[in-house]
Amino acid sequence: MVSLRKAGSYSKKYARPYTRISKKKSKSFIKTVPQLKIVKFNIGNKKKYDNKEFETKISLISGENAQIRDNAIESARQYVTKILETTMLGNFYFEVRVFPHHIQREHKMITGAGADRMQSGMKHSFGKAVGRAAIVKEGKDILLIATSGEKNIRIAKDALKSARAKLPCKNHIIIEKLQTTN
């Protein structure tokens, strides 16, 4: 299996959204769509979050325009989920706030002896679909955690700080107090 191209090939580049997928194959620009790697988008106590019983919302916010691949989002989600589930015991709500709609393409080039006779170079370099990415604007929420209690807030903030390294863009953490209905 060929490994993924480095994130720098995509993350800071301008991307025109390439998302046209249709149930009718003739109307679809994209014939084959790579499978989505994100397993869950919501984890934790959603009922408490909807009823506004949590005191604090901690958000990881993008600091620049970027493309974030679905495998990077899934990696950050798994890391944060593991920390929250082992330490907070269900007293939290965690949500991935971005969805990877954008289909990334790659024009694979053959290298080595005899490669010059096997391909047409960049003459028809549209590329094959190789992955998905979320196009994130500056100031957009990437991850969100809602919880109550000083200890839980500190744990959630530390989890997001560690997850920042898994994402290819500059980002920062914002802590907000929520209006509770108690």
JSON list of C-alpha atoms in Angstrom, two decimals:
[
{"chain": "A", "resi": 1, "resn": "MET", "atom": "CA", "xyz": [0.00, 0.00, 0.00]},
{"chain": "A", "resi": 2, "resn": "VAL", "atom": "CA", "xyz": [1.33, 3.41, -0.95]},
{"chain": "A", "resi": 3, "resn": "SER", "atom": "CA", "xyz": [1.59, 5.89, 1.90]},
{"chain": "A", "resi": 4, "resn": "LEU", "atom": "CA", "xyz": [-0.20, 9.23, 1.96]},
{"chain": "A", "resi": 5, "resn": "ARG", "atom": "CA", "xyz": [1.38, 12.30, 0.49]},
{"chain": "A", "resi": 6, "resn": "LYS", "atom": "CA", "xyz": [2.55, 14.76, 3.17]},
{"chain": "A", "resi": 7, "resn": "ALA", "atom": "CA", "xyz": [-0.04, 17.22, 4.51]},
{"chain": "A", "resi": 8, "resn": "GLY", "atom": "CA", "xyz": [1.97, 20.21, 3.25]},
{"chain": "A", "resi": 9, "resn": "SER", "atom": "CA", "xyz": [1.05, 19.20, -0.31]},
{"chain": "A", "resi": 10, "resn": "TYR", "atom": "CA", "xyz": [-2.56, 20.15, 0.43]},
{"chain": "A", "resi": 11, "resn": "SER", "atom": "CA", "xyz": [-3.06, 21.96, 3.73]},
{"chain": "A", "resi": 12, "resn": "LYS", "atom": "CA", "xyz": [-1.90, 25.51, 2.95]},
{"chain": "A", "resi": 13, "resn": "LYS", "atom": "CA", "xyz": [-2.88, 25.55, -0.71]},
{"chain": "A", "resi": 14, "resn": "TYR", "atom": "CA", "xyz": [-5.90, 27.37, -2.11]},
{"chain": "A", "resi": 15, "resn": "ALA", "atom": "CA", "xyz": [-8.59, 24.82, -2.93]},
{"chain": "A", "resi": 16, "resn": "ARG", "atom": "CA", "xyz": [-11.65, 25.29, -5.03]},
{"chain": "A", "resi": 17, "resn": "PRO", "atom": "CA", "xyz": [-14.18, 22.94, -3.40]},
{"chain": "A", "resi": 18, "resn": "TYR", "atom": "CA", "xyz": [-14.44, 19.77, -5.44]},
{"chain": "A", "resi": 19, "resn": "THR", "atom": "CA", "xyz": [-17.57, 18.12, -4.05]},
{"chain": "A", "resi": 20, "resn": "ARG", "atom": "CA", "xyz": [-20.03, 17.29, -6.82]},
{"chain": "A", "resi": 21, "resn": "ILE", "atom": "CA", "xyz": [-21.30, 13.83, -5.88]},
{"chain": "A", "resi": 22, "resn": "SER", "atom": "CA", "xyz": [-24.67, 12.62, -7.12]},
{"chain": "A", "resi": 23, "resn": "LYS", "atom": "CA", "xyz": [-26.71, 9.45, -6.75]},
{"chain": "A", "resi": 24, "resn": "LYS", "atom": "CA", "xyz": [-27.07, 9.50, -10.54]},
{"chain": "A", "resi": 25, "resn": "LYS", "atom": "CA", "xyz": [-23.64, 8.64, -11.88]},
{"chain": "A", "resi": 26, "resn": "SER", "atom": "CA", "xyz": [-24.10, 10.63, -15.09]},
{"chain": "A", "resi": 27, "resn": "LYS", "atom": "CA", "xyz": [-24.63, 13.90, -13.15]},
{"chain": "A", "resi": 28, "resn": "SER", "atom": "CA", "xyz": [-21.69, 13.32, -10.82]},
{"chain": "A", "resi": 29, "resn": "PHE", "atom": "CA", "xyz": [-18.31, 14.90, -11.54]},
{"chain": "A", "resi": 30, "resn": "ILE", "atom": "CA", "xyz": [-16.67, 12.53, -9.09]},
{"chain": "A", "resi": 31, "resn": "LYS", "atom": "CA", "xyz": [-17.21, 8.90, -10.06]},
{"chain": "A", "resi": 32, "resn": "THR", "atom": "CA", "xyz": [-15.56, 7.22, -7.07]},
{"chain": "A", "resi": 33, "resn": "VAL", "atom": "CA", "xyz": [-15.48, 8.79, -3.63]},
{"chain": "A", "resi": 34, "resn": "PRO", "atom": "CA", "xyz": [-12.88, 7.80, -1.03]},
{"chain": "A", "resi": 35, "resn": "GLN", "atom": "CA", "xyz": [-14.38, 6.38, 2.14]},
{"chain": "A", "resi": 36, "resn": "LEU", "atom": "CA", "xyz": [-14.75, 8.75, 5.10]},
{"chain": "A", "resi": 37, "resn": "LYS", "atom": "CA", "xyz": [-12.29, 7.93, 7.90]},
{"chain": "A", "resi": 38, "resn": "ILE", "atom": "CA", "xyz": [-14.11, 9.78, 10.71]},
{"chain": "A", "resi": 39, "resn": "VAL", "atom": "CA", "xyz": [-16.11, 7.23, 12.68]},
{"chain": "A", "resi": 40, "resn": "LYS", "atom": "CA", "xyz": [-18.16, 9.45, 15.04]},
{"chain": "A", "resi": 41, "resn": "PHE", "atom": "CA", "xyz": [-18.85, 13.16, 15.14]},
{"chain": "A", "resi": 42, "resn": "ASN", "atom": "CA", "xyz": [-20.68, 13.34, 18.53]},
{"chain": "A", "resi": 43, "resn": "ILE", "atom": "CA", "xyz": [-19.50, 11.59, 21.69]},
{"chain": "A", "resi": 44, "resn": "GLY", "atom": "CA", "xyz": [-20.70, 11.93, 25.26]},
{"chain": "A", "resi": 45, "resn": "ASN", "atom": "CA", "xyz": [-23.86, 13.21, 26.90]},
{"chain": "A", "resi": 46, "resn": "LYS", "atom": "CA", "xyz": [-25.75, 15.01, 24.08]},
{"chain": "A", "resi": 47, "resn": "LYS", "atom": "CA", "xyz": [-28.97, 15.21, 26.09]},
{"chain": "A", "resi": 48, "resn": "LYS", "atom": "CA", "xyz": [-27.24, 17.26, 28.82]},
{"chain": "A", "resi": 49, "resn": "TYR", "atom": "CA", "xyz": [-25.70, 19.52, 26.15]},
{"chain": "A", "resi": 50, "resn": "ASP", "atom": "CA", "xyz": [-29.07, 20.07, 24.45]},
{"chain": "A", "resi": 51, "resn": "ASN", "atom": "CA", "xyz": [-30.73, 20.84, 27.80]},
{"chain": "A", "resi": 52, "resn": "LYS", "atom": "CA", "xyz": [-27.92, 23.36, 28.56]},
{"chain": "A", "resi": 53, "resn": "GLU", "atom": "CA", "xyz": [-26.82, 21.63, 31.77]},
{"chain": "A", "resi": 54, "resn": "PHE", "atom": "CA", "xyz": [-23.09, 22.08, 31.14]},
{"chain": "A", "resi": 55, "resn": "GLU", "atom": "CA", "xyz": [-21.38, 25.22, 32.48]},
{"chain": "A", "resi": 56, "resn": "THR", "atom": "CA", "xyz": [-18.47, 25.60, 30.07]},
{"chain": "A", "resi": 57, "resn": "LYS", "atom": "CA", "xyz": [-17.70, 25.17, 26.38]},
{"chain": "A", "resi": 58, "resn": "ILE", "atom": "CA", "xyz": [-14.08, 24.70, 25.29]},
{"chain": "A", "resi": 59, "resn": "SER", "atom": "CA", "xyz": [-13.44, 25.13, 21.53]},
{"chain": "A", "resi": 60, "resn": "LEU", "atom": "CA", "xyz": [-10.43, 24.52, 19.32]},
{"chain": "A", "resi": 61, "resn": "ILE", "atom": "CA", "xyz": [-10.58, 27.30, 16.70]},
{"chain": "A", "resi": 62, "resn": "SER", "atom": "CA", "xyz": [-8.66, 27.55, 13.43]},
{"chain": "A", "resi": 63, "resn": "GLY", "atom": "CA", "xyz": [-6.17, 30.41, 13.24]},
{"chain": "A", "resi": 64, "resn": "GLU", "atom": "CA", "xyz": [-5.79, 30.32, 9.44]},
{"chain": "A", "resi": 65, "resn": "ASN", "atom": "CA", "xyz": [-7.43, 29.10, 6.24]},
{"chain": "A", "resi": 66, "resn": "ALA", "atom": "CA", "xyz": [-6.43, 25.50, 5.62]},
{"chain": "A", "resi": 67, "resn": "GLN", "atom": "CA", "xyz": [-7.45, 22.06, 4.43]},
{"chain": "A", "resi": 68, "resn": "ILE", "atom": "CA", "xyz": [-7.57, 19.44, 7.17]},
{"chain": "A", "resi": 69, "resn": "ARG", "atom": "CA", "xyz": [-7.59, 15.85, 5.94]},
{"chain": "A", "resi": 70, "resn": "ASP", "atom": "CA", "xyz": [-10.05, 13.39, 7.45]},
{"chain": "A", "resi": 71, "resn": "ASN", "atom": "CA", "xyz": [-7.28, 11.19, 8.84]},
{"chain": "A", "resi": 72, "resn": "ALA", "atom": "CA", "xyz": [-5.87, 14.15, 10.82]},
{"chain": "A", "resi": 73, "resn": "ILE", "atom": "CA", "xyz": [-9.32, 14.97, 12.21]},
{"chain": "A", "resi": 74, "resn": "GLU", "atom": "CA", "xyz": [-9.89, 11.32, 13.14]},
{"chain": "A", "resi": 75, "resn": "SER", "atom": "CA", "xyz": [-6.50, 11.13, 14.84]},
{"chain": "A", "resi": 76, "resn": "ALA", "atom": "CA", "xyz": [-7.28, 14.19, 16.98]},
{"chain": "A", "resi": 77, "resn": "ARG", "atom": "CA", "xyz": [-10.77, 12.84, 17.73]},
{"chain": "A", "resi": 78, "resn": "GLN", "atom": "CA", "xyz": [-9.46, 9.47, 18.91]},
{"chain": "A", "resi": 79, "resn": "TYR", "atom": "CA", "xyz": [-6.86, 11.11, 21.15]},
{"chain": "A", "resi": 80, "resn": "VAL", "atom": "CA", "xyz": [-9.32, 13.52, 22.80]},
{"chain": "A", "resi": 81, "resn": "THR", "atom": "CA", "xyz": [-12.01, 10.84, 23.18]},
{"chain": "A", "resi": 82, "resn": "LYS", "atom": "CA", "xyz": [-9.63, 8.47, 24.94]},
{"chain": "A", "resi": 83, "resn": "ILE", "atom": "CA", "xyz": [-8.59, 11.12, 27.47]},
{"chain": "A", "resi": 84, "resn": "LEU", "atom": "CA", "xyz": [-12.15, 12.32, 28.12]},
{"chain": "A", "resi": 85, "resn": "GLU", "atom": "CA", "xyz": [-13.68, 8.84, 28.52]},
{"chain": "A", "resi": 86, "resn": "THR", "atom": "CA", "xyz": [-10.99, 7.63, 30.93]},
{"chain": "A", "resi": 87, "resn": "THR", "atom": "CA", "xyz": [-10.95, 10.72, 33.16]},
{"chain": "A", "resi": 88, "resn": "MET", "atom": "CA", "xyz": [-14.38, 12.39, 33.03]},
{"chain": "A", "resi": 89, "resn": "LEU", "atom": "CA", "xyz": [-16.61, 9.28, 33.12]},
{"chain": "A", "resi": 90, "resn": "GLY", "atom": "CA", "xyz": [-19.41, 10.59, 30.91]},
{"chain": "A", "resi": 91, "resn": "ASN", "atom": "CA", "xyz": [-19.66, 14.14, 32.30]},
{"chain": "A", "resi": 92, "resn": "PHE", "atom": "CA", "xyz": [-18.86, 15.76, 28.94]},
{"chain": "A", "resi": 93, "resn": "TYR", "atom": "CA", "xyz": [-20.04, 16.29, 25.38]},
{"chain": "A", "resi": 94, "resn": "PHE", "atom": "CA", "xyz": [-17.48, 16.22, 22.55]},
{"chain": "A", "resi": 95, "resn": "GLU", "atom": "CA", "xyz": [-18.18, 17.16, 18.94]},
{"chain": "A", "resi": 96, "resn": "VAL", "atom": "CA", "xyz": [-16.19, 17.36, 15.70]},
{"chain": "A", "resi": 97, "resn": "ARG", "atom": "CA", "xyz": [-17.44, 20.58, 14.12]},
{"chain": "A", "resi": 98, "resn": "VAL", "atom": "CA", "xyz": [-16.00, 20.22, 10.59]},
{"chain": "A", "resi": 99, "resn": "PHE", "atom": "CA", "xyz": [-16.97, 17.77, 7.86]},
{"chain": "A", "resi": 100, "resn": "PRO", "atom": "CA", "xyz": [-14.59, 16.71, 5.08]},
{"chain": "A", "resi": 101, "resn": "HIS", "atom": "CA", "xyz": [-16.60, 17.46, 1.91]},
{"chain": "A", "resi": 102, "resn": "HIS", "atom": "CA", "xyz": [-13.68, 18.34, -0.36]},
{"chain": "A", "resi": 103, "resn": "ILE", "atom": "CA", "xyz": [-12.30, 15.48, -2.48]},
{"chain": "A", "resi": 104, "resn": "GLN", "atom": "CA", "xyz": [-8.53, 15.66, -2.98]},
{"chain": "A", "resi": 105, "resn": "ARG", "atom": "CA", "xyz": [-6.91, 14.53, -6.21]},
{"chain": "A", "resi": 106, "resn": "GLU", "atom": "CA", "xyz": [-3.44, 13.31, -7.03]},
{"chain": "A", "resi": 107, "resn": "HIS", "atom": "CA", "xyz": [-1.73, 12.80, -10.37]},
{"chain": "A", "resi": 108, "resn": "LYS", "atom": "CA", "xyz": [0.53, 9.82, -9.71]},
{"chain": "A", "resi": 109, "resn": "MET", "atom": "CA", "xyz": [3.81, 9.86, -11.58]},
{"chain": "A", "resi": 110, "resn": "ILE", "atom": "CA", "xyz": [5.89, 6.80, -12.35]},
{"chain": "A", "resi": 111, "resn": "THR", "atom": "CA", "xyz": [9.62, 7.07, -11.66]},
{"chain": "A", "resi": 112, "resn": "GLY", "atom": "CA", "xyz": [12.47, 4.78, -12.50]},
{"chain": "A", "resi": 113, "resn": "ALA", "atom": "CA", "xyz": [13.84, 3.10, -15.62]},
{"chain": "A", "resi": 114, "resn": "GLY", "atom": "CA", "xyz": [11.44, 3.09, -18.55]},
{"chain": "A", "resi": 115, "resn": "ALA", "atom": "CA", "xyz": [8.97, 5.49, -16.92]},
{"chain": "A", "resi": 116, "resn": "ASP", "atom": "CA", "xyz": [9.27, 7.96, -19.79]},
{"chain": "A", "resi": 117, "resn": "ARG", "atom": "CA", "xyz": [7.52, 5.53, -22.17]},
{"chain": "A", "resi": 118, "resn": "MET", "atom": "CA", "xyz": [4.64, 4.64, -19.81]},
{"chain": "A", "resi": 119, "resn": "GLN", "atom": "CA", "xyz": [2.94, 7.95, -19.10]},
{"chain": "A", "resi": 120, "resn": "SER", "atom": "CA", "xyz": [1.93, 11.22, -20.70]},
{"chain": "A", "resi": 121, "resn": "GLY", "atom": "CA", "xyz": [3.49, 13.46, -18.02]},
{"chain": "A", "resi": 122, "resn": "MET", "atom": "CA", "xyz": [1.43, 16.46, -16.98]},
{"chain": "A", "resi": 123, "resn": "LYS", "atom": "CA", "xyz": [-0.47, 16.66, -20.28]},
{"chain": "A", "resi": 124, "resn": "HIS", "atom": "CA", "xyz": [-3.74, 15.39, -18.77]},
{"chain": "A", "resi": 125, "resn": "SER", "atom": "CA", "xyz": [-3.00, 15.96, -15.11]},
{"chain": "A", "resi": 126, "resn": "PHE", "atom": "CA", "xyz": [-6.49, 16.00, -13.57]},
{"chain": "A", "resi": 127, "resn": "GLY", "atom": "CA", "xyz": [-5.72, 13.25, -11.07]},
{"chain": "A", "resi": 128, "resn": "LYS", "atom": "CA", "xyz": [-7.56, 10.49, -9.24]},
{"chain": "A", "resi": 129, "resn": "ALA", "atom": "CA", "xyz": [-9.51, 10.98, -6.02]},
{"chain": "A", "resi": 130, "resn": "VAL", "atom": "CA", "xyz": [-7.24, 9.94, -3.14]},
{"chain": "A", "resi": 131, "resn": "GLY", "atom": "CA", "xyz": [-8.79, 11.41, 0.00]},
{"chain": "A", "resi": 132, "resn": "ARG", "atom": "CA", "xyz": [-11.13, 13.87, 1.66]},
{"chain": "A", "resi": 133, "resn": "ALA", "atom": "CA", "xyz": [-10.50, 17.14, 3.45]},
{"chain": "A", "resi": 134, "resn": "ALA", "atom": "CA", "xyz": [-12.41, 19.81, 5.32]},
{"chain": "A", "resi": 135, "resn": "ILE", "atom": "CA", "xyz": [-11.81, 23.32, 4.00]},
{"chain": "A", "resi": 136, "resn": "VAL", "atom": "CA", "xyz": [-11.57, 25.41, 7.17]},
{"chain": "A", "resi": 137, "resn": "LYS", "atom": "CA", "xyz": [-11.71, 29.20, 7.27]},
{"chain": "A", "resi": 138, "resn": "GLU", "atom": "CA", "xyz": [-9.98, 31.28, 9.93]},
{"chain": "A", "resi": 139, "resn": "GLY", "atom": "CA", "xyz": [-12.08, 31.48, 13.11]},
{"chain": "A", "resi": 140, "resn": "LYS", "atom": "CA", "xyz": [-14.05, 28.25, 12.46]},
{"chain": "A", "resi": 141, "resn": "ASP", "atom": "CA", "xyz": [-14.59, 25.74, 15.31]},
{"chain": "A", "resi": 142, "resn": "ILE", "atom": "CA", "xyz": [-12.79, 22.45, 14.67]},
{"chain": "A", "resi": 143, "resn": "LEU", "atom": "CA", "xyz": [-13.45, 20.60, 17.95]},
{"chain": "A", "resi": 144, "resn": "LEU", "atom": "CA", "xyz": [-15.84, 21.42, 20.81]},
{"chain": "A", "resi": 145, "resn": "ILE", "atom": "CA", "xyz": [-16.04, 20.06, 24.38]},
{"chain": "A", "resi": 146, "resn": "ALA", "atom": "CA", "xyz": [-18.80, 21.00, 26.85]},
{"chain": "A", "resi": 147, "resn": "THR", "atom": "CA", "xyz": [-18.39, 20.08, 30.53]},
{"chain": "A", "resi": 148, "resn": "SER", "atom": "CA", "xyz": [-18.84, 21.24, 34.13]},
{"chain": "A", "resi": 149, "resn": "GLY", "atom": "CA", "xyz": [-16.46, 21.53, 37.07]},
{"chain": "A", "resi": 150, "resn": "GLU", "atom": "CA", "xyz": [-12.99, 23.08, 37.36]},
{"chain": "A", "resi": 151, "resn": "LYS", "atom": "CA", "xyz": [-11.15, 19.74, 37.18]},
{"chain": "A", "resi": 152, "resn": "ASN", "atom": "CA", "xyz": [-13.02, 18.65, 34.04]},
{"chain": "A", "resi": 153, "resn": "ILE", "atom": "CA", "xyz": [-12.39, 22.01, 32.36]},
{"chain": "A", "resi": 154, "resn": "ARG", "atom": "CA", "xyz": [-8.65, 21.66, 32.99]},
{"chain": "A", "resi": 155, "resn": "ILE", "atom": "CA", "xyz": [-8.64, 18.07, 31.64]},
{"chain": "A", "resi": 156, "resn": "ALA", "atom": "CA", "xyz": [-10.57, 19.12, 28.49]},
{"chain": "A", "resi": 157, "resn": "LYS", "atom": "CA", "xyz": [-8.25, 22.07, 27.87]},
{"chain": "A", "resi": 158, "resn": "ASP", "atom": "CA", "xyz": [-5.16, 19.86, 28.23]},
{"chain": "A", "resi": 159, "resn": "ALA", "atom": "CA", "xyz": [-6.66, 17.28, 25.84]},
{"chain": "A", "resi": 160, "resn": "LEU", "atom": "CA", "xyz": [-7.29, 19.96, 23.19]},
{"chain": "A", "resi": 161, "resn": "LYS", "atom": "CA", "xyz": [-3.78, 21.38, 23.70]},
{"chain": "A", "resi": 162, "resn": "SER", "atom": "CA", "xyz": [-2.30, 17.97, 22.93]},
{"chain": "A", "resi": 163, "resn": "ALA", "atom": "CA", "xyz": [-4.62, 17.42, 19.95]},
{"chain": "A", "resi": 164, "resn": "ARG", "atom": "CA", "xyz": [-3.47, 20.70, 18.39]},
{"chain": "A", "resi": 165, "resn": "ALA", "atom": "CA", "xyz": [-0.25, 19.01, 17.24]},
{"chain": "A", "resi": 166, "resn": "LYS", "atom": "CA", "xyz": [-2.21, 16.52, 15.12]},
{"chain": "A", "resi": 167, "resn": "LEU", "atom": "CA", "xyz": [-3.81, 19.26, 12.98]},
{"chain": "A", "resi": 168, "resn": "PRO", "atom": "CA", "xyz": [-1.92, 20.98, 10.11]},
{"chain": "A", "resi": 169, "resn": "CYS", "atom": "CA", "xyz": [-3.04, 24.55, 10.82]},
{"chain": "A", "resi": 170, "resn": "LYS", "atom": "CA", "xyz": [-2.46, 27.21, 13.43]},
{"chain": "A", "resi": 171, "resn": "ASN", "atom": "CA", "xyz": [-5.18, 27.07, 16.06]},
{"chain": "A", "resi": 172, "resn": "HIS", "atom": "CA", "xyz": [-6.09, 28.29, 19.53]},
{"chain": "A", "resi": 173, "resn": "ILE", "atom": "CA", "xyz": [-8.38, 27.34, 22.40]},
{"chain": "A", "resi": 174, "resn": "ILE", "atom": "CA", "xyz": [-11.31, 29.46, 23.61]},
{"chain": "A", "resi": 175, "resn": "ILE", "atom": "CA", "xyz": [-13.17, 28.82, 26.87]},
{"chain": "A", "resi": 176, "resn": "GLU", "atom": "CA", "xyz": [-16.72, 30.19, 27.19]},
{"chain": "A", "resi": 177, "resn": "LYS", "atom": "CA", "xyz": [-19.25, 30.10, 29.99]},
{"chain": "A", "resi": 178, "resn": "LEU", "atom": "CA", "xyz": [-22.65, 28.75, 28.91]},
{"chain": "A", "resi": 179, "resn": "GLN", "atom": "CA", "xyz": [-26.06, 29.85, 30.12]},
{"chain": "A", "resi": 180, "resn": "THR", "atom": "CA", "xyz": [-27.35, 26.96, 32.24]},
{"chain": "A", "resi": 181, "resn": "THR", "atom": "CA", "xyz": [-31.02, 26.18, 32.85]},
{"chain": "A", "resi": 182, "resn": "ASN", "atom": "CA", "xyz": [-30.86, 25.15, 36.52]}
]
